[in-house]
């Protein structure tokens, strides 16, 4: 073995830091889209490294659906404090009050789709020309074709058939007025890479990722955290379960898994043995086979 | 599924290319399936689709179908990336489709690859597409090539067929610039020699495809001789603690840098020495490609994005006039005399096309002279001149400092992939 050799995690880290620095230098006004999930936490961690010993030279943007886990918000505020970063919050409730979106009704109502409007508004209002996010190509088949630098037209839409070819590590961030880019520094990471990196770097995570007791509702194959935003159906009941979350999104759509994994090592063992993809219990992806692609075209993350 | 043990393994990026019916998607599906990289919900989805289509077997090629348009039309658009890993290594597959935009897609997917898999249908032997694919692998200087002779089940797993194709391929490949070849007889459909050793081909003593992918030596693919450090950005914290800190951040694309090394900044020619090297894991005395680092120098020199730090006794060419091979990617053809933006490492300038020296007929590999324009998917040798000096090496010597892209300033599209000669 050569002495000058990087492990796969070190090579992914080097690549991501390079991409983050390119985004910073090629755009006037970038930001990090911060969801509170592990992927955007890793992107933020990498951004802090990319500019060390300076602070992250652009803000974190959080789209608040109003249906958040309280643990996510606490973690967010603590992280921003620790990094000395700037935080900008876009509220879906504001978009609803302004009449820009209509709140979904019914048993499966969620604000997942509504946040597209709030996100695009936040980008426009703050004149962001690049939004860095934690999407990974292994997550979902529409994302397998994403670029590191992903062009969005002035309506924030993605055109998968007309993407710029990305050659070597040379990124083309040129754009017309009003257009913007989504930048995905961890495109090449898998769910396992993320967990291994969190372990290696000892990155703190929201407690939601670890096994805990919670009031839940079983719906179809999913286990949802019970909250005031969940409308119980007939025959459904609230029960206390030992669970954790594999991904973290909105309260109304993020499915939990029954688990006793309470340390990072145990989580990694569990992920390694998992028989279902991590988005397999995301209600938002299950609406139709192409639902992620459709939301992405509209400007979803 | 991936295992927890994989913390010391390295990374192999490989590309695959092929036309619709040569079994490429089936091969990737097989590789993912047999290496247990498929989740139950993914498998269930393709089982359902296979059944809906009236197929008797599970169509593994469905695993690599990405977008809605593709699923509807049954074609693959552009490059898709797949991931899997074994206890030895993590793999990134750039899966590029065949059909019309073959060349453009393959060039894109292969530009970062250490290895490419060339598929040959055992019934057909070396065909035009094999030659095209191999030529692009050679042009892009992909260090390792695995030639998979597929559909061996349809030729009764005969050694003569395999041997004949290997000879045929070697005759042709001797004209190309590829260092490392492997030949493997496989059946992607039945799984012979993909992950599991074939019981039908005792005569084949070599490794399976997965074994070969796991064991190809990639550490030496990185150039550790020629130190090239293009500056991405300058880090100035302006904080009390780091009041005088001035860090030059970028990716060390080739070579090695050590603390106290004497360096030269290009294009200014100013000299200094290295005071400190910061990596993502802290300060170090030695950095090597392809690490992302930040360095501090002992002197206050004027350095900005686009400059390059190198060693005094090993410098790239600082030039404005270039000979290059290009693959044209744009919808509109390139014309002699046209101007474009050029991006090379972290530097940007404008460039004018001075001459189209010749085009390469990608099917016969012959040179065709007297051309005034280049269309999409065509490959040509050109002369170009840039408005500012660029710090370049021949692509053969250095894939990072030897490569560039051209951008149409009207549409902002990336229209060419270029390699300096």
XYZ file of C-alpha atoms in Angstrom:
722
model
C 0.000 0.000 0.000
C 1.277 3.382 -0.979
C 1.847 5.857 1.815
C 0.119 8.465 -0.324
C -3.305 6.949 -0.342
C -6.653 8.280 0.832
C -9.393 6.094 2.256
C -12.730 6.407 0.511
C -14.037 8.710 3.256
C -11.005 10.979 3.000
C -11.355 11.162 -0.764
C -15.066 11.973 -0.519
C -14.288 14.624 2.091
C -11.616 16.201 -0.143
C -14.010 16.228 -3.094
C -16.842 17.802 -1.088
C -14.625 20.533 0.348
C -13.411 21.322 -3.163
C -17.030 21.603 -4.372
C -18.020 23.859 -1.441
C -15.081 26.186 -2.126
C -15.974 26.284 -5.829
C -19.528 27.266 -4.924
C -18.248 30.015 -2.663
C -15.970 31.487 -5.327
C -18.183 31.039 -8.383
C -21.315 32.581 -6.879
C -22.006 35.992 -5.407
C -24.406 34.955 -2.713
C -24.551 31.273 -1.780
C -26.291 29.664 1.189
C -26.624 26.239 2.780
C -30.081 24.702 2.855
C -30.258 23.299 6.343
C -32.998 20.816 7.184
C -31.656 19.527 10.476
C -31.193 16.093 8.922
C -27.900 14.223 9.026
C -27.002 15.048 5.415
C -27.280 18.805 5.796
C -25.456 18.481 9.123
C -22.555 16.800 7.300
C -22.564 19.484 4.589
C -22.394 22.157 7.279
C -19.573 20.302 9.017
C -17.661 20.128 5.700
C -18.278 23.819 5.029
C -16.814 24.678 8.423
C -13.711 22.690 7.466
C -13.508 24.213 3.990
C -13.015 27.731 5.360
C -11.242 26.968 8.628
C -10.055 28.956 10.563
C -12.543 31.471 9.152
C -16.262 31.021 9.817
C -18.601 29.705 7.140
C -18.838 32.755 4.870
C -22.531 32.338 3.988
C -25.789 31.763 5.882
C -27.700 28.603 6.710
C -31.286 28.681 5.455
C -33.950 26.620 7.177
C -37.422 26.189 5.718
C -39.689 25.859 8.716
C -42.864 23.956 7.854
C -44.330 24.659 11.282
C -44.531 20.874 11.688
C -41.045 20.377 13.000
C -39.697 18.110 15.607
C -38.758 20.324 18.540
C -35.472 18.367 18.750
C -34.532 19.556 15.249
C -35.039 23.208 16.129
C -33.067 22.916 19.338
C -30.226 21.222 17.519
C -30.274 23.859 14.762
C -30.026 26.771 17.170
C -27.264 25.119 19.135
C -25.263 24.369 15.958
C -25.598 27.895 14.578
C -24.453 29.195 17.923
C -21.447 26.896 18.063
C -20.305 27.729 14.502
C -21.024 31.419 14.783
C -22.994 31.055 11.554
C -25.821 33.201 10.270
C -29.301 31.623 10.199
C -32.200 32.620 7.961
C -35.594 30.959 8.472
C -38.340 30.816 5.858
C -41.778 30.011 7.269
C -44.282 27.946 5.312
C -46.968 29.487 7.524
C -46.088 32.886 6.019
C -46.552 31.526 2.496
C -49.928 30.123 3.555
C -50.975 33.412 5.196
C -49.948 35.308 2.076
C -52.177 33.016 0.016
C -49.275 31.695 -2.045
C -50.027 28.102 -1.191
C -53.132 26.305 -0.068
C -52.758 24.010 2.858
C -53.428 20.374 2.043
C -56.447 18.889 3.762
C -57.391 15.398 4.728
C -55.879 12.528 6.595
C -52.507 12.546 4.870
C -52.168 16.326 4.743
C -48.577 17.497 4.770
C -46.679 20.702 4.120
C -43.929 18.935 2.247
C -44.951 20.228 -1.151
C -45.861 23.663 0.207
C -42.261 24.232 1.279
C -41.186 24.438 -2.386
C -42.914 27.841 -2.567
C -41.358 29.046 0.671
C -37.940 27.844 -0.430
C -38.122 29.610 -3.799
C -39.383 32.755 -2.057
C -36.492 32.657 0.404
C -34.043 32.292 -2.472
C -35.590 35.214 -4.331
C -35.988 37.466 -1.291
C -32.387 37.013 -0.165
C -31.072 37.043 -3.739
C -29.283 33.731 -3.268
C -27.707 32.572 -6.502
C -26.594 29.189 -5.181
C -28.128 26.935 -2.555
C -25.934 24.151 -1.217
C -27.802 21.065 -0.140
C -27.261 17.612 1.241
C -28.898 15.562 -1.521
C -27.087 12.358 -2.415
C -27.251 10.454 -5.671
C -27.762 7.112 -3.967
C -30.955 8.267 -2.233
C -33.398 8.042 -5.040
C -33.311 7.334 -8.769
C -34.113 10.881 -9.929
C -31.180 12.076 -7.838
C -28.801 9.589 -9.483
C -28.582 11.977 -12.434
C -27.981 15.174 -10.534
C -24.913 17.260 -11.163
C -22.701 18.774 -8.479
C -23.670 22.162 -9.937
C -27.314 21.852 -10.889
C -28.782 24.654 -12.944
C -32.270 26.053 -12.170
C -34.171 28.370 -14.473
C -35.752 31.600 -13.291
C -38.764 29.647 -12.026
C -36.476 27.470 -9.944
C -37.184 24.454 -12.108
C -34.863 21.577 -12.912
C -34.699 20.287 -16.469
C -33.167 16.816 -16.260
C -32.916 16.489 -20.034
C -30.968 19.675 -20.477
C -28.250 19.440 -17.873
C -24.762 20.704 -18.462
C -22.223 17.947 -18.875
C -19.818 17.931 -15.936
C -16.275 17.031 -16.933
C -13.357 16.234 -14.678
C -13.687 18.551 -11.685
C -14.339 21.680 -13.689
C -17.679 23.199 -12.705
C -19.544 25.673 -14.863
C -21.601 27.995 -12.629
C -22.388 30.613 -15.272
C -25.973 31.782 -15.384
C -28.362 34.445 -16.572
C -29.912 37.033 -14.301
C -32.619 35.474 -12.116
C -31.389 31.924 -12.518
C -29.754 30.049 -9.709
C -27.894 26.870 -8.925
C -28.328 24.058 -6.475
C -24.989 22.679 -5.408
C -24.670 19.167 -3.999
C -21.276 18.688 -2.369
C -22.038 15.194 -1.030
C -23.461 13.831 -4.291
C -21.122 10.839 -4.202
C -21.745 9.814 -0.600
C -23.968 6.897 0.354
C -26.044 6.590 3.514
C -23.324 4.350 4.933
C -20.586 6.877 4.083
C -22.527 9.536 5.997
C -22.841 7.362 9.083
C -19.225 6.261 8.958
C -18.110 9.869 8.613
C -20.311 11.016 11.507
C -18.700 8.286 13.596
C -15.151 9.125 12.447
C -15.612 12.845 13.038
C -17.727 12.418 16.140
C -20.354 14.844 14.838
C -23.220 15.507 17.275
C -26.695 14.656 15.951
C -30.280 15.433 16.975
C -31.478 12.873 19.532
C -34.192 11.756 17.066
C -31.685 9.547 15.284
C -31.159 7.454 18.398
C -33.524 4.956 19.953
C -36.111 6.515 22.262
C -39.634 5.959 23.551
C -42.302 7.952 21.747
C -46.044 8.035 21.180
C -46.592 6.751 17.656
C -49.322 5.851 15.204
C -49.087 2.919 12.816
C -50.382 3.834 9.372
C -50.028 1.312 6.576
C -46.428 0.149 6.694
C -45.276 3.368 8.326
C -44.843 4.366 11.942
C -45.508 8.075 12.417
C -44.698 10.156 15.466
C -47.957 11.233 17.060
C -48.447 15.002 17.224
C -51.198 17.592 17.015
C -50.700 17.602 13.220
C -51.649 13.947 12.801
C -55.311 13.307 12.129
C -56.193 9.914 13.537
C -58.236 7.616 11.346
C -60.758 5.163 12.548
C -59.085 2.102 14.074
C -55.845 3.985 14.525
C -54.546 4.373 18.031
C -51.656 6.073 19.750
C -49.156 3.674 21.276
C -45.846 4.072 23.011
C -43.022 2.523 21.002
C -39.237 2.213 21.127
C -38.201 3.862 17.869
C -35.681 6.015 16.048
C -35.670 7.936 12.756
C -33.499 7.092 9.756
C -34.222 10.360 7.993
C -35.655 13.522 9.450
C -38.176 15.691 7.694
C -41.524 17.065 8.570
C -43.371 15.533 11.553
C -46.269 14.427 9.385
C -44.284 12.435 6.855
C -41.176 11.069 8.519
C -41.587 7.419 9.289
C -39.877 5.920 12.304
C -38.429 2.460 12.636
C -38.612 0.257 15.693
C -35.088 0.136 16.983
C -32.930 -0.250 20.052
C -29.908 1.361 18.399
C -28.793 4.046 20.813
C -25.164 4.578 19.755
C -23.586 5.447 16.400
C -21.980 1.996 16.242
C -25.334 0.328 16.754
C -26.934 2.540 14.120
C -24.234 1.617 11.623
C -24.763 -2.069 12.322
C -28.459 -1.543 11.804
C -27.972 0.381 8.545
C -25.594 -2.323 7.300
C -28.213 -4.975 7.943
C -31.162 -2.926 6.662
C -33.309 -4.488 3.996
C -35.138 -1.299 3.013
C -33.809 1.949 1.532
C -33.771 4.843 3.961
C -36.460 6.772 2.097
C -38.603 3.638 2.001
C -40.665 4.999 4.855
C -40.968 8.545 3.606
C -44.606 9.098 2.759
C -43.616 11.909 0.391
C -41.725 9.538 -1.930
C -44.459 6.949 -1.998
C -47.203 9.029 -3.529
C -46.174 7.841 -7.000
C -43.196 6.135 -8.585
C -41.995 9.417 -10.066
C -42.933 11.694 -7.175
C -39.384 12.796 -6.290
C -38.664 13.682 -9.902
C -41.886 15.665 -10.205
C -41.134 17.663 -7.049
C -37.544 18.237 -8.162
C -38.679 19.643 -11.495
C -40.815 22.156 -9.603
C -37.913 23.230 -7.469
C -37.920 20.785 -4.588
C -34.621 20.007 -3.115
C -25.519 -4.096 2.034
C -22.374 -2.313 2.905
C -20.433 -3.459 5.899
C -19.111 -1.575 8.851
C -15.622 -2.912 8.196
C -15.101 -0.696 5.186
C -13.257 2.170 6.846
C -9.825 1.572 5.385
C -10.804 0.684 1.825
C -10.218 3.098 -1.031
C -12.405 4.365 -3.834
C -12.625 3.181 -7.437
C -14.527 5.218 -9.996
C -15.421 3.334 -13.137
C -17.516 3.943 -16.190
C -19.572 1.648 -18.348
C -20.895 2.403 -21.747
C -22.820 0.506 -24.303
C -25.791 0.412 -26.579
C -29.246 -0.743 -25.668
C -28.920 -4.463 -26.266
C -25.370 -5.346 -25.317
C -26.388 -6.156 -21.760
C -24.841 -3.185 -19.957
C -27.809 -2.469 -17.710
C -28.162 -6.167 -16.972
C -24.480 -6.318 -16.059
C -24.736 -3.420 -13.625
C -27.938 -4.845 -12.207
C -26.185 -8.199 -11.786
C -23.194 -6.590 -10.088
C -25.456 -4.752 -7.634
C -27.703 -7.754 -7.072
C -25.013 -10.386 -6.571
C -22.927 -8.100 -4.370
C -26.060 -7.683 -2.222
C -26.309 -3.957 -2.812
C -30.018 -4.046 -3.602
C -32.608 -3.287 -0.981
C -35.833 -5.242 -0.658
C -38.054 -2.351 -1.646
C -35.963 -1.738 -4.784
C -36.083 -5.418 -5.687
C -39.835 -5.541 -5.103
C -40.320 -2.517 -7.369
C -38.467 -4.134 -10.279
C -40.197 -7.474 -9.667
C -43.529 -5.707 -9.972
C -42.469 -3.908 -13.140
C -41.089 -7.108 -14.673
C -44.357 -8.877 -13.973
C -46.353 -5.975 -15.394
C -44.311 -6.192 -18.576
C -45.093 -9.874 -18.781
C -41.506 -11.028 -18.232
C -40.817 -14.406 -16.704
C -37.565 -13.376 -15.025
C -36.725 -10.347 -12.916
C -35.299 -7.791 -15.311
C -32.205 -6.565 -13.438
C -31.642 -3.858 -16.025
C -34.629 -2.005 -14.521
C -32.486 -1.169 -11.502
C -30.538 1.383 -13.459
C -33.480 3.103 -15.095
C -33.658 6.605 -13.695
C -36.044 9.245 -14.913
C -39.700 9.160 -15.817
C -39.028 9.844 -19.488
C -36.651 6.933 -19.605
C -39.034 4.571 -17.929
C -41.709 5.576 -20.385
C -39.542 5.505 -23.481
C -37.183 2.767 -22.385
C -34.091 4.858 -23.112
C -31.409 6.189 -20.798
C -30.636 9.872 -20.800
C -27.198 11.118 -19.956
C -24.981 9.807 -17.188
C -26.351 8.201 -14.028
C -24.265 7.363 -11.000
C -24.530 4.163 -8.965
C -22.841 3.190 -5.748
C -21.931 -0.038 -4.102
C -19.222 -1.258 -1.862
C -17.581 -4.415 -0.653
C -15.429 -4.868 2.430
C -12.408 -4.017 0.248
C -13.481 -0.960 -1.669
C -16.176 1.564 -2.452
C -17.257 1.845 -6.086
C -18.796 4.701 -8.047
C -20.224 3.692 -11.400
C -20.753 6.337 -14.071
C -23.347 4.606 -16.196
C -23.459 6.134 -19.657
C -26.021 5.234 -22.264
C -25.414 4.352 -25.851
C -27.643 5.685 -28.652
C -27.087 8.975 -30.393
C -25.161 11.011 -27.847
C -22.845 8.136 -27.103
C -19.575 10.002 -27.431
C -20.620 13.047 -25.422
C -21.982 10.932 -22.587
C -19.074 8.593 -22.483
C -16.548 11.411 -22.418
C -18.460 12.993 -19.539
C -18.830 9.783 -17.561
C -15.232 8.722 -18.140
C -13.524 12.002 -17.340
C -13.188 11.120 -13.652
C -12.939 7.330 -14.063
C -9.952 5.193 -13.048
C -11.323 2.294 -15.016
C -13.788 1.544 -17.771
C -15.681 -1.614 -18.632
C -15.981 -2.355 -22.339
C -18.677 -4.853 -23.215
C -18.402 -7.103 -26.237
C -21.218 -9.384 -27.362
C -19.572 -12.818 -27.766
C -21.688 -13.475 -30.850
C -20.585 -10.302 -32.568
C -16.945 -9.846 -31.538
C -15.168 -6.518 -31.965
C -17.539 -4.108 -33.660
C -17.515 -0.410 -34.505
C -18.806 0.524 -31.090
C -16.030 -1.432 -29.369
C -13.505 0.584 -31.334
C -15.175 3.882 -30.522
C -15.400 3.073 -26.863
C -11.773 1.958 -26.706
C -10.606 5.029 -28.536
C -12.390 7.297 -26.053
C -10.855 5.344 -23.155
C -7.456 5.947 -24.723
C -8.156 9.611 -25.486
C -9.295 10.232 -21.903
C -6.359 8.258 -20.535
C -8.428 5.954 -18.353
C -5.678 3.982 -16.617
C -7.405 0.567 -16.566
C -9.677 -1.195 -19.032
C -11.685 -4.351 -18.419
C -13.017 -5.971 -21.578
C -16.000 -8.131 -20.671
C -16.941 -10.643 -23.324
C -20.603 -11.016 -22.517
C -23.343 -13.432 -23.498
C -20.954 -16.391 -23.298
C -24.050 -18.493 -22.603
C -25.137 -17.885 -26.190
C -21.898 -19.327 -27.612
C -21.946 -22.427 -25.393
C -19.277 -20.950 -23.127
C -16.609 -21.873 -25.703
C -13.020 -20.923 -25.067
C -12.283 -20.601 -28.825
C -14.787 -17.782 -29.103
C -13.231 -15.938 -26.164
C -9.658 -16.454 -27.457
C -10.550 -15.295 -30.942
C -12.135 -12.089 -29.638
C -9.185 -11.377 -27.315
C -6.783 -11.693 -30.274
C -8.961 -9.556 -32.473
C -9.148 -6.913 -29.755
C -5.413 -6.948 -29.048
C -4.625 -6.387 -32.737
C -6.723 -3.270 -32.728
C -5.760 -2.035 -29.243
C -2.039 -2.071 -29.986
C -2.656 1.221 -31.803
C -4.167 2.784 -28.687
C -2.575 4.354 -25.646
C -3.926 2.168 -22.848
C -1.601 0.616 -20.271
C -3.622 -1.982 -18.438
C -6.081 -4.489 -19.968
C -8.057 -7.364 -18.472
C -10.277 -9.766 -20.415
C -13.117 -11.636 -18.686
C -15.667 -14.039 -20.237
C -19.050 -13.459 -18.583
C -22.769 -13.932 -18.806
C -24.455 -10.976 -17.153
C -27.854 -12.624 -17.536
C -26.858 -15.799 -15.670
C -24.210 -14.240 -13.463
C -21.200 -16.200 -14.764
C -17.904 -14.607 -13.653
C -19.586 -11.356 -12.603
C -19.513 -11.800 -8.832
C -19.501 -15.578 -8.686
C -17.098 -17.817 -10.560
C -18.672 -19.569 -13.547
C -19.196 -23.317 -13.376
C -19.482 -23.385 -17.144
C -16.011 -22.052 -17.952
C -13.370 -24.126 -16.180
C -10.899 -23.069 -18.842
C -10.879 -19.488 -17.545
C -8.369 -19.090 -14.710
C -8.558 -15.324 -14.197
C -10.554 -13.370 -11.634
C -14.254 -12.589 -11.792
C -15.293 -9.064 -12.701
C -15.888 -8.067 -9.075
C -12.570 -9.593 -7.990
C -10.786 -7.607 -10.687
C -12.577 -4.401 -9.702
C -11.594 -4.971 -6.093
C -7.946 -5.638 -6.836
C -6.911 -3.251 -9.593
C -4.153 -1.037 -8.174
C -5.463 2.527 -8.194
C -3.099 4.216 -5.747
C -0.553 4.681 -8.530
C -3.082 6.343 -10.843
C -2.607 9.605 -8.984
C 0.383 11.619 -10.200
C 2.563 12.139 -7.132
C 5.555 13.485 -9.045
C 4.517 16.856 -10.438
C 3.347 19.203 -7.721
C 0.449 21.352 -8.926
C -1.660 23.359 -6.486
C -4.266 25.581 -8.174
C -5.628 28.178 -5.751
C -9.395 28.171 -5.263
C -9.718 30.929 -2.711
C -7.790 32.894 -0.105
C -8.929 32.453 3.501
C -8.650 35.492 5.767
C -10.569 35.055 9.026
C -10.224 38.691 10.261
C -10.703 37.410 13.802
C -8.684 38.378 16.874
C -7.200 34.939 17.177
C -6.226 34.640 13.498
C -5.647 38.268 12.783
C -2.747 37.773 10.379
C -3.833 34.439 8.978
C -3.718 34.246 5.204
C -4.423 30.750 3.874
C -4.332 29.620 0.258
C -7.026 27.019 -0.195
C -7.429 24.483 -2.966
C -7.081 20.909 -4.026
C -3.596 19.550 -4.514
C -4.314 17.994 -7.918
C -0.983 16.226 -8.269
C 2.285 15.816 -6.414
C 3.279 16.398 -2.815
C 3.853 19.504 -0.680
C 5.882 19.589 2.528
C 6.381 22.161 5.217
C 9.438 24.361 4.469
C 9.343 23.469 0.740
C 10.409 26.270 -1.573
C 7.661 27.102 -4.022
C 6.943 29.354 -6.996
C 3.657 31.099 -7.685
C 2.497 31.120 -11.298
C 2.142 33.157 -13.358
C 3.882 35.866 -11.273
C 7.036 33.810 -10.630
C 7.226 35.036 -7.017
C 8.978 32.664 -4.664
C 8.346 31.732 -1.057
C 8.325 28.714 1.244
C 5.617 26.817 3.081
C 4.994 27.848 6.658
C 2.111 25.502 7.457
C -0.221 22.996 5.812
C -3.795 22.499 7.061
C -5.810 19.439 6.031
C -9.416 18.637 6.984
C -7.990 16.603 9.881
C -5.635 19.261 11.176
C -2.124 20.524 10.579
C 0.369 18.272 8.823
C 3.957 18.319 7.571
C 3.135 16.706 4.259
C 0.154 16.828 1.918
C -0.433 14.759 -1.201
C -2.856 14.655 -4.134
C -5.865 14.641 -4.192
C -6.210 16.250 -0.747
C -8.065 19.529 -0.218
C -5.755 21.705 1.831
C -5.005 25.248 2.963
C -1.403 26.448 3.118
C 0.312 29.414 4.707
C 3.504 30.875 3.227
C 6.452 32.538 4.935
C 6.266 35.650 2.749
C 3.514 38.082 1.993
C 3.006 37.398 -1.705
C 0.117 38.446 -3.872
C -1.842 35.291 -4.726
C -5.429 34.958 -5.890
C -7.821 32.427 -7.385
C -6.508 30.979 -10.618
C -2.855 31.179 -9.601
C -0.916 27.952 -9.207
C 1.705 26.967 -6.644
C 4.410 24.627 -7.964
C 8.051 23.708 -7.363
C 10.816 25.701 -8.947
C 12.431 22.725 -10.668
C 9.190 21.215 -11.945
C 6.898 23.705 -13.620
C 4.029 23.453 -16.086
C 4.072 25.386 -19.337
C 2.831 28.931 -18.919
C 1.351 29.633 -22.330
C -1.345 31.270 -24.404
C -1.133 29.158 -27.561
C -2.196 25.545 -27.400
C -2.699 22.369 -29.356
C -5.521 20.278 -27.996
C -7.878 17.414 -28.686
C -11.492 18.308 -28.098
C -14.766 16.489 -27.980
C -17.583 18.784 -29.027
C -20.622 18.648 -26.736
C -22.639 21.654 -27.874
C -25.830 21.588 -29.923
C -24.533 24.258 -32.275
C -21.362 23.308 -34.171
C -17.989 24.886 -33.450
C -16.554 27.045 -36.172
C -13.024 28.044 -36.929
C -12.441 31.543 -35.540
C -15.180 31.304 -32.918
C -14.592 32.621 -29.383
C -15.504 30.895 -26.139
C -14.864 31.147 -22.426
C -12.238 28.651 -21.318
C -12.031 27.090 -17.842
C -8.846 25.361 -16.813
C -8.192 24.288 -13.200
C -9.472 27.289 -11.203
C -8.662 29.797 -13.910
C -10.943 31.365 -16.467
C -10.140 33.254 -19.672
C -11.446 33.650 -23.198
C -10.182 31.631 -26.112
C -10.360 31.780 -29.885
C -10.216 28.744 -32.179
C -7.277 29.344 -34.527
C -7.349 26.144 -36.533
C -9.136 22.841 -36.868
C -6.134 20.667 -37.615
C -8.050 17.466 -38.254
C -11.095 15.553 -37.191
C -10.977 11.933 -36.143
C -13.377 9.540 -37.734
C -14.337 7.738 -34.585
C -15.328 4.587 -36.422
C -12.211 4.095 -38.533
C -9.877 6.180 -36.314
C -8.612 7.884 -39.469
C -7.744 11.557 -39.624
C -9.858 13.759 -41.836
C -8.425 17.118 -42.782
C -9.880 20.311 -44.279
C -12.749 20.947 -41.958
C -14.221 24.293 -40.997
C -16.629 23.109 -38.308
C -17.089 20.452 -35.649
C -20.487 19.071 -34.673
C -21.758 17.470 -31.525
C -20.081 14.161 -30.631
C -17.160 14.816 -32.984
C -13.547 14.677 -31.879
C -10.908 16.921 -33.390
C -7.459 18.317 -32.933
C -7.427 22.109 -32.812
C -5.178 25.086 -32.150
C -6.474 27.741 -29.791
C -5.243 30.930 -28.201
C -6.309 32.277 -24.803
C -6.517 35.891 -23.604
C -4.511 35.099 -20.459
C -1.710 32.643 -19.788
C -2.717 29.212 -18.486
C -0.474 26.883 -16.494
C -0.804 23.663 -18.427
C 0.657 20.179 -18.713
C 0.023 17.657 -21.438
C -3.121 15.684 -20.592
C -1.126 12.476 -20.986
C 1.057 13.600 -18.092
C -1.584 15.166 -15.907
C -5.354 14.706 -16.196
C -6.046 17.756 -14.003
C -3.767 20.409 -15.439
C -4.150 18.950 -18.928
C -7.934 19.275 -19.164
C -10.226 22.213 -19.876
C -13.777 23.045 -20.919
C -15.138 25.612 -23.345
C -18.308 27.554 -22.542
C -20.592 29.316 -24.992
C -20.818 32.856 -23.660
C -24.273 33.382 -25.103
C -26.012 30.333 -23.658
C -23.576 29.535 -20.797
C -23.591 25.892 -21.890
C -20.515 23.740 -21.611
C -19.755 23.020 -25.265
C -16.412 21.221 -25.342
C -14.200 18.910 -23.333
C -10.554 19.596 -24.116
C -7.229 17.909 -23.533
C -3.925 19.706 -24.090
C -1.355 17.890 -26.165
